[in-house]
Tab-separated table of C-alpha atoms and ligand atoms in Angstrom:
chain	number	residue	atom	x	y	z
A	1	UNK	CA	77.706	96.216	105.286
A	2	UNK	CA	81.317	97.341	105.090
A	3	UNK	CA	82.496	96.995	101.652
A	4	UNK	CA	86.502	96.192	103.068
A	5	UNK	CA	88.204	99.101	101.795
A	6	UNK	CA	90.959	96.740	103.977
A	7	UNK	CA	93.066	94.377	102.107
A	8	UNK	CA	92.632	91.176	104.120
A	9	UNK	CA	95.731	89.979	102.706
A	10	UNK	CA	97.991	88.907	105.037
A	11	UNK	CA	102.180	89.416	104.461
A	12	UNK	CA	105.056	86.692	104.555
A	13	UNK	CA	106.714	87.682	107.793
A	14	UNK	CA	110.407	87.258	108.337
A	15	UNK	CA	111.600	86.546	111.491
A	16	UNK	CA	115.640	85.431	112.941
A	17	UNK	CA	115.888	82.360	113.872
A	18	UNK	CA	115.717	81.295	117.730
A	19	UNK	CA	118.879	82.211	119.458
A	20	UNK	CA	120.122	84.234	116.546
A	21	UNK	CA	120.784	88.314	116.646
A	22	UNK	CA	119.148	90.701	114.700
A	23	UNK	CA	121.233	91.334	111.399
A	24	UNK	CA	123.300	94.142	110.854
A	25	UNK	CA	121.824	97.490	109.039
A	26	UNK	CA	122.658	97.196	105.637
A	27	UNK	CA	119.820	98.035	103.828
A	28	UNK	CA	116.948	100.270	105.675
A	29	UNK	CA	113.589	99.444	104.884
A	30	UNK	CA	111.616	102.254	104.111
A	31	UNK	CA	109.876	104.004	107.214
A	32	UNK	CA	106.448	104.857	107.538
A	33	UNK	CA	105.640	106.717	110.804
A	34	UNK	CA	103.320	104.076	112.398
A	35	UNK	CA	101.428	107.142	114.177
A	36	UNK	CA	100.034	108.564	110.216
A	37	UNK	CA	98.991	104.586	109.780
A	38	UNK	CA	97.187	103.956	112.726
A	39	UNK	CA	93.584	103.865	113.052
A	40	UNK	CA	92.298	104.259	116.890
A	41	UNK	CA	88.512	104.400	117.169
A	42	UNK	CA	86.288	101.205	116.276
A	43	UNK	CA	83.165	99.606	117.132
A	44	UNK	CA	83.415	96.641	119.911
A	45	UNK	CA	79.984	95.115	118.108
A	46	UNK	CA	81.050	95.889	114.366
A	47	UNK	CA	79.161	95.630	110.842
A	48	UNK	CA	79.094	92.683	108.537
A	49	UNK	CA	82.172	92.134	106.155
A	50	UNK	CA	81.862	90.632	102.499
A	51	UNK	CA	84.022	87.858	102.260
A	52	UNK	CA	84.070	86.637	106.334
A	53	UNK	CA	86.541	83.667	105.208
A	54	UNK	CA	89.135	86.501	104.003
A	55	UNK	CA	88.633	88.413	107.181
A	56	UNK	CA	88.828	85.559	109.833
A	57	UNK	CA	92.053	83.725	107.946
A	58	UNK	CA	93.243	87.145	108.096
A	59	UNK	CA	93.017	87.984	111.438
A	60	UNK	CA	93.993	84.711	112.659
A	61	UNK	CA	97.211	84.365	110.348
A	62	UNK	CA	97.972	88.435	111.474
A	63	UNK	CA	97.053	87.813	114.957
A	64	UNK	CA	99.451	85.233	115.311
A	65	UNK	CA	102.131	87.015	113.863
A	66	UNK	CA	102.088	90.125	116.135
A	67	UNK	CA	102.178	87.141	118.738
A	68	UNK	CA	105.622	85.955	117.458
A	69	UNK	CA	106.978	89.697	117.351
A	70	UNK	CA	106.220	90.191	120.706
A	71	UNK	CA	107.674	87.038	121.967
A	72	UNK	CA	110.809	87.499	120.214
A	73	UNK	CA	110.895	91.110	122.008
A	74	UNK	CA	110.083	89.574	125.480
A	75	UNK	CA	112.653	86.807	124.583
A	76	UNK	CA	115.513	88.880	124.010
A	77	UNK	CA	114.785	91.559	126.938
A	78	UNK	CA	114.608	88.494	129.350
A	79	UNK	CA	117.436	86.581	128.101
A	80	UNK	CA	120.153	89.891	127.434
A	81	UNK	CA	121.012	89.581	131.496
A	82	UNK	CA	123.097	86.890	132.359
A	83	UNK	CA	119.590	85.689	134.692
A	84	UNK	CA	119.494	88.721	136.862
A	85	UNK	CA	116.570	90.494	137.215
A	86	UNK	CA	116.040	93.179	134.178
A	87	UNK	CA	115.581	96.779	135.371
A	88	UNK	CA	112.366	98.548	135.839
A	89	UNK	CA	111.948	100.105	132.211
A	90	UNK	CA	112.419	96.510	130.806
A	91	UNK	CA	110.075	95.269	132.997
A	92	UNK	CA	107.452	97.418	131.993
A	93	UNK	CA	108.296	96.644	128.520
A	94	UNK	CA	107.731	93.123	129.067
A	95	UNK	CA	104.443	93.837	130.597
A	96	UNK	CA	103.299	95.422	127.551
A	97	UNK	CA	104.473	92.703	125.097
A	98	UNK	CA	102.470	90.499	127.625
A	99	UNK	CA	99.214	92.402	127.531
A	100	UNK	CA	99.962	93.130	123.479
A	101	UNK	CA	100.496	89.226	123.333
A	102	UNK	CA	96.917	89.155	124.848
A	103	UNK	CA	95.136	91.667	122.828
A	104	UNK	CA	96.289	89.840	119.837
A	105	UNK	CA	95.039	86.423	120.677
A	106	UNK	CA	91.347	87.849	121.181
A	107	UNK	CA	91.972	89.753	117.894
A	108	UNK	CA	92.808	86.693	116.167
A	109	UNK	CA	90.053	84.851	118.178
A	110	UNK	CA	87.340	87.098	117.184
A	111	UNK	CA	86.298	84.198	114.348
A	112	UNK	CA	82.656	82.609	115.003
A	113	UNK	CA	82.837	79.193	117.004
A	114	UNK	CA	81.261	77.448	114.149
A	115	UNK	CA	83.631	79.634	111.072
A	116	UNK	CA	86.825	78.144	113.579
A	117	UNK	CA	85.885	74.703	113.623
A	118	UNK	CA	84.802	74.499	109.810
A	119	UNK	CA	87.486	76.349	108.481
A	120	UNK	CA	90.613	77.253	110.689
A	121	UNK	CA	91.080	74.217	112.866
A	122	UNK	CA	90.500	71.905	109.561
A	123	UNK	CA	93.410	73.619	107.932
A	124	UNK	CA	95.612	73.507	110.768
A	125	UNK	CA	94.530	69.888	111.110
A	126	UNK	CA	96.174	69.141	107.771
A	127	UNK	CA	99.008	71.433	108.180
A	128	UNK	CA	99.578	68.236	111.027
A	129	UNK	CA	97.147	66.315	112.955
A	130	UNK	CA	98.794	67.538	116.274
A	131	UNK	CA	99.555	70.915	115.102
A	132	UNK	CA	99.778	73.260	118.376
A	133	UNK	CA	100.754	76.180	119.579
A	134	UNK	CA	103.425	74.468	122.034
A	135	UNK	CA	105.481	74.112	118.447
A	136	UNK	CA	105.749	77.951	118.333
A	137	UNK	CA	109.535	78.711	118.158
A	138	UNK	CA	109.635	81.955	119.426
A	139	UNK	CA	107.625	80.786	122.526
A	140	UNK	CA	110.396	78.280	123.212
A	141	UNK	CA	112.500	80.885	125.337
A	142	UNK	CA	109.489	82.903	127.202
A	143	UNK	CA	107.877	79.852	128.482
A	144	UNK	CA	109.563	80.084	131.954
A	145	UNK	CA	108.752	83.806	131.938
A	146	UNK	CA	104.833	82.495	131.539
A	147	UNK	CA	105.351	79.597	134.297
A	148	UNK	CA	106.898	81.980	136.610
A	149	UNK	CA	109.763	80.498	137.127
A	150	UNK	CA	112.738	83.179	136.895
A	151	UNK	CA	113.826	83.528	140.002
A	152	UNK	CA	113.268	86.902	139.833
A	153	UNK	CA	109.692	86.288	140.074
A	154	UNK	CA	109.288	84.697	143.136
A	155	UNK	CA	109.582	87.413	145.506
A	156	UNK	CA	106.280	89.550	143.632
A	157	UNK	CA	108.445	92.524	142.658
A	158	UNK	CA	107.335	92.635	139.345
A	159	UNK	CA	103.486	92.833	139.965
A	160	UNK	CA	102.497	94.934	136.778
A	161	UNK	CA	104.101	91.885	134.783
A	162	UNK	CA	102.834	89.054	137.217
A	163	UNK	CA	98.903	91.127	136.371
A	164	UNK	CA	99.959	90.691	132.771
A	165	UNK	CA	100.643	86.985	132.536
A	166	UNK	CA	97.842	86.233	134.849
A	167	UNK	CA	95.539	87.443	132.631
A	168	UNK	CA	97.171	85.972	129.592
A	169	UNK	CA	96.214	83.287	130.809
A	170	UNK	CA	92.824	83.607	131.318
A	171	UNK	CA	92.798	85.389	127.927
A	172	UNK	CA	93.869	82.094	126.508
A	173	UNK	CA	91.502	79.926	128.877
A	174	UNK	CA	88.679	82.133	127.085
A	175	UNK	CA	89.977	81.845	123.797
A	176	UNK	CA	90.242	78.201	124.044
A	177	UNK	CA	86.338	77.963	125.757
A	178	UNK	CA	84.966	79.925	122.955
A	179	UNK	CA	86.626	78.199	119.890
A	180	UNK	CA	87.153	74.782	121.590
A	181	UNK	CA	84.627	74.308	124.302
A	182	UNK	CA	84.865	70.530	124.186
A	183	UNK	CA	88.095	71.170	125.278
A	184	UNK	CA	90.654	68.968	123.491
A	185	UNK	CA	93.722	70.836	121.631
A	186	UNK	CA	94.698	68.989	118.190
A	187	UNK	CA	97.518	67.767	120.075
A	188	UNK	CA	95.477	65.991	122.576
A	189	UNK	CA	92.993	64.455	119.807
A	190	UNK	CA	95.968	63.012	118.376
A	191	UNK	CA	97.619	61.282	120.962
A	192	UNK	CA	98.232	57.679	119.950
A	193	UNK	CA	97.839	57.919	116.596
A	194	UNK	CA	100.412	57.883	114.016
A	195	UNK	CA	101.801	60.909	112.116
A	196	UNK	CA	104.037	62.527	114.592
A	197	UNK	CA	106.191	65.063	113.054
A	198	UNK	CA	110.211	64.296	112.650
A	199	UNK	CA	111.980	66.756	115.244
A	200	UNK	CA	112.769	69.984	114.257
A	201	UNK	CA	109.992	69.784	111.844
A	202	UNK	CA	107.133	70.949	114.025
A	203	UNK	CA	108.583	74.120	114.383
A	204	UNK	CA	109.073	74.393	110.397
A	205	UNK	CA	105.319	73.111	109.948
A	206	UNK	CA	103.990	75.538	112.475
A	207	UNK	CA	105.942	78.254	110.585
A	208	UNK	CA	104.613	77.541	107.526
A	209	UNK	CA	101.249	78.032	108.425
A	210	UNK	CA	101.076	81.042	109.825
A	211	UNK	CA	103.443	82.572	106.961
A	212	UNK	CA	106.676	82.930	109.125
A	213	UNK	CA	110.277	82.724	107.128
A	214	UNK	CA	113.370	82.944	109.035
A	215	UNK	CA	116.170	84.594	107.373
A	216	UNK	CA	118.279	86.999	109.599
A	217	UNK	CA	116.268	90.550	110.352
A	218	UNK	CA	117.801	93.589	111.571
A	219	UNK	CA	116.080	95.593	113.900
A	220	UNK	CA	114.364	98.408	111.475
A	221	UNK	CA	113.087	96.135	109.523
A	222	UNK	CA	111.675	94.203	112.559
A	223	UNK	CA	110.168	97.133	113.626
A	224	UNK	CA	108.825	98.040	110.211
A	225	UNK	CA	106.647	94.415	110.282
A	226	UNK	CA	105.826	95.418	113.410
A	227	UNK	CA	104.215	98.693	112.463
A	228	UNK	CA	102.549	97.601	108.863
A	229	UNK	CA	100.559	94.907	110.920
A	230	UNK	CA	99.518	97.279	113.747
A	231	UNK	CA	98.437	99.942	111.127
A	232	UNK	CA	96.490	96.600	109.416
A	233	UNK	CA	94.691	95.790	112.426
A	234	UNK	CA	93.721	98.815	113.164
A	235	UNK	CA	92.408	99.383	109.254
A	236	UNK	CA	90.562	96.354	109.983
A	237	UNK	CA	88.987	97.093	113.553
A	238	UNK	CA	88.319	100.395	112.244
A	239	UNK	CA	86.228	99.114	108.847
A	240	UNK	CA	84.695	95.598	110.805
A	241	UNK	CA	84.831	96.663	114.561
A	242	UNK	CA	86.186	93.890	116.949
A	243	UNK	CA	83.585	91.447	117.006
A	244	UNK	CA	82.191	91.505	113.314
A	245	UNK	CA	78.515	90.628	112.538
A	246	UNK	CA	78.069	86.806	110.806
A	247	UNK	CA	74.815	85.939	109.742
A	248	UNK	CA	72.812	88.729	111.234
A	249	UNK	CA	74.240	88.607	114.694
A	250	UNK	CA	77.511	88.872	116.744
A	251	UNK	CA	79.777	86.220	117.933
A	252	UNK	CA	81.478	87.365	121.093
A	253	UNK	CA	84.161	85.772	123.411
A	254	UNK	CA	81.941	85.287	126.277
A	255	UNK	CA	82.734	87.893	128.914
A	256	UNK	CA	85.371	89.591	126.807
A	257	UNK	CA	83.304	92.641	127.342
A	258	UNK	CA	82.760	92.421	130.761
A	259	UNK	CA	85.751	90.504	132.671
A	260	UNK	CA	89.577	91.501	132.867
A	261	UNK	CA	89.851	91.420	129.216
A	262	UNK	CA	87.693	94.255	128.514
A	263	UNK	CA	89.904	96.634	128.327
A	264	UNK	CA	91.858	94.781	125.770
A	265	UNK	CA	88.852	94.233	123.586
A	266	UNK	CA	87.705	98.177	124.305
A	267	UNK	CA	91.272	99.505	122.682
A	268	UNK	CA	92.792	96.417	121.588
A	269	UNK	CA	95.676	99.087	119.951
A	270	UNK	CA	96.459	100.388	123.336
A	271	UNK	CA	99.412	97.525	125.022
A	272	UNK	CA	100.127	96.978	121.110
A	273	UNK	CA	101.449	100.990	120.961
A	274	UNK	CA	102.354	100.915	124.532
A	275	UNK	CA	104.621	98.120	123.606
A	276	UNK	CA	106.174	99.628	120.184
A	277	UNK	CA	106.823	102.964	122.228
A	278	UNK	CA	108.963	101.060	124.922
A	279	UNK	CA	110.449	99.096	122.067
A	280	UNK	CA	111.757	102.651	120.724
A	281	UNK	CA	112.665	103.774	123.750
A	282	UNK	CA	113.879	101.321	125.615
A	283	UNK	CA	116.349	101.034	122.706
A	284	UNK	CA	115.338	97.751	121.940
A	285	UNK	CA	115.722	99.425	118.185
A	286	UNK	CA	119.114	100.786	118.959
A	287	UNK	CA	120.000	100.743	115.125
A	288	UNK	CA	116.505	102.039	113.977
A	289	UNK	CA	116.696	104.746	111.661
A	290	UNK	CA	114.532	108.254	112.301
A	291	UNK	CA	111.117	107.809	111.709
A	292	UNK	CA	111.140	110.265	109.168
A	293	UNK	CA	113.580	108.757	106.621
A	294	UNK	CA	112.727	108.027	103.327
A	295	UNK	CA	114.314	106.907	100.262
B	1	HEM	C1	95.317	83.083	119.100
B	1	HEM	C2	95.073	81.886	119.611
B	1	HEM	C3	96.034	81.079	120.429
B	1	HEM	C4	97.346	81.296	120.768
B	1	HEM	C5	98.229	82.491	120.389
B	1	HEM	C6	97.785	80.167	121.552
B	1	HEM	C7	99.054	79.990	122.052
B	1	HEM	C8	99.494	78.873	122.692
B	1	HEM	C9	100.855	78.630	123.115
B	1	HEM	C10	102.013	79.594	122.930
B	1	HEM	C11	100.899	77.425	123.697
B	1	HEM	C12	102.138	76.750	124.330
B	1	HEM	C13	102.074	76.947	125.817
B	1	HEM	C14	103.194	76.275	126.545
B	1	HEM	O1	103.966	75.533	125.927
B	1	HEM	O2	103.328	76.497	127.768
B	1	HEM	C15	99.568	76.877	123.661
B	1	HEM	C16	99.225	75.640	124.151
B	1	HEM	C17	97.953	75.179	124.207
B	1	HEM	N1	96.826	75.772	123.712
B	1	HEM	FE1	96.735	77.558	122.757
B	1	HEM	N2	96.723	79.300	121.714
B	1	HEM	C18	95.662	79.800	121.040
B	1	HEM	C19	94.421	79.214	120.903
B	1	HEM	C20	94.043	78.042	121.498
B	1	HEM	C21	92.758	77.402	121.310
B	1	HEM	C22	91.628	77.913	120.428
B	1	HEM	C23	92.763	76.271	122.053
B	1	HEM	C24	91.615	75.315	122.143
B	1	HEM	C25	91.740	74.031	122.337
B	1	HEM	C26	94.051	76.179	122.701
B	1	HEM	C27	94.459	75.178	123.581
B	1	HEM	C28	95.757	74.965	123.964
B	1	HEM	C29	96.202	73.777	124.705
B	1	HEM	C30	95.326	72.639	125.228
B	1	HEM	C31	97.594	73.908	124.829
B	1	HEM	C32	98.576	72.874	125.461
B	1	HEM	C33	99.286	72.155	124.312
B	1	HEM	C34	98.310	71.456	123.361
B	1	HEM	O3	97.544	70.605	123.828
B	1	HEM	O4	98.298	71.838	122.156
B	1	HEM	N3	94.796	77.279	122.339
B	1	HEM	N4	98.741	77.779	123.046
């Protein structure tokens, strides 16, 4: 059994609001080059962890918020034209945060069927009876980007993007099978009965749950939450291995090892550093400070 040399404690994460620019560089965070943090080999069928309720809360709270990171990447690269479509390098980088987005959600999926139902989908049942991820804020902007309606994307010039949403989708088809195979969201349990939250407050409530402040961010320190949960992850895959073992067997998504998500469960880190390296590059992080700086 792994004794967890991991802390399975996951962080507040601050994120800008919707529609609001990073923050100007005041006060760098301290930088820790992700590439001394980062763990790369694990098991796919891993060992048994001490305290599974930690670990799963942990990866679905962390999972999540790599999610929102992402999507506030893909959000801005999509929306910083004025509609037209973004050039080749972008592109690219919004087919990593796609596939990243997608390696995440089987990360955070990883948790037992039984484990979900018992324990995660109870508390996000009283978080709100409808709770959903349709309420996620940072989504709010991409979802045309996942529908494929930019214009842009109608004449299949962006194929590596178009591979990358098609099989975010089946990513969260599987996902949703695994945890949910009855089938019905919160949301659609809930329809018709009272308890709908106020506008503007499902957003807040969905927040809340998975840890998320907004306060304005500049881009290092964006970039530094980005980094401390991909060097957690990895800590984790590294000591657990991607499909842990409950109760003297494994639970995993069925054909996650086999279909077009195997890469992503073979070297989950892969589209996650793919997409940090673009984010660099691409000058996403045109403020970032040298990865060498400390204070
Ligand atoms: C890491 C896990 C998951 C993530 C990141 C995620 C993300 C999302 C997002 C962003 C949406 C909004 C899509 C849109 O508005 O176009 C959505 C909707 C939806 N998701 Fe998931 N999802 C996850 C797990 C699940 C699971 C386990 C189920 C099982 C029932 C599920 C079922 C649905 C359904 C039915 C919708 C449509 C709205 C609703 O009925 O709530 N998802 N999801």
């Amino acid at each position: 059994m792994s004794d967890s040399p991991v802390t399975l404690q996951p962080g507040v994460l601050a994120m800008p609001r919707v529609g609001e620019p990073f923050g100007v560089v005041d006060d760098p965070p301290v930088r820790v080059p992700l590439a001394g943090r980062v763990v790369r080999g694990y098991d796919v069928l891993g060992t048994r962890c001490a305290d599974e309720r930690r670990l799963f809360r942990f990866r679905w709270i962390l999972g999540h918020q790599m999610c929102f990171l992402l999507w506030r990447v893909l959000g801005d690269v999509t929306h910083r034209g004025s509609g037209e479509k973004p050039d080749p390098r972008s592109l690219e980088l919004m087919a990593a945060c796609v596939d990243g987005y997608s390696s995440a959600m089987l990360y955070a999926s990883t948790v037992p069927r039984a484990h979900y139902q018992i324990h995660l989908r109870v508390s996000m049942a009283l978080q709100h009876p409808s709770f959903s991820g349709a309420w996620a804020a940072d989504y709010r902007p991409i979802r045309w980007i996942f529908r494929n309606r930019a214009p842009w994307q109608a004449d299949g010039s962006c194929p590596a993007l178009a591979r990358a949403i098609a099989r975010n989708h089946v990513v969260h088809d599987r996902v949703a099978d695994h945890l949910v195979p009855q089938g019905h969201s919160l949301l659609q349990e809930s329809a018709g009965h009272p308890g709908t939250a106020a506008p503007g407050e499902k957003e807040d409530l969905y927040d809340n749950y998975f840890l998320v402040i907004r306060r304005p961010v500049n881009r290092p320190a964006f970039l530094t939450q980005f980094d401390s949960r991909v060097g957690a992850l990895s800590a984790d895959l590294a000591a657990h291995g991607f499909f842990p073992e409950i109760e003297g067997r494994h639970h995993p998504i069925p054909e996650s090892e086999t279909g077009p998500t195997k890469d992503l469960v073979a070297d989950a880190l892969r589209p996650l550093l793919r997409a940090r390296q673009l984010m660099a590059e691409e000058r996403f992080a045109e403020d970032q400070i040298p990865e060498d700086t400390r204070r």
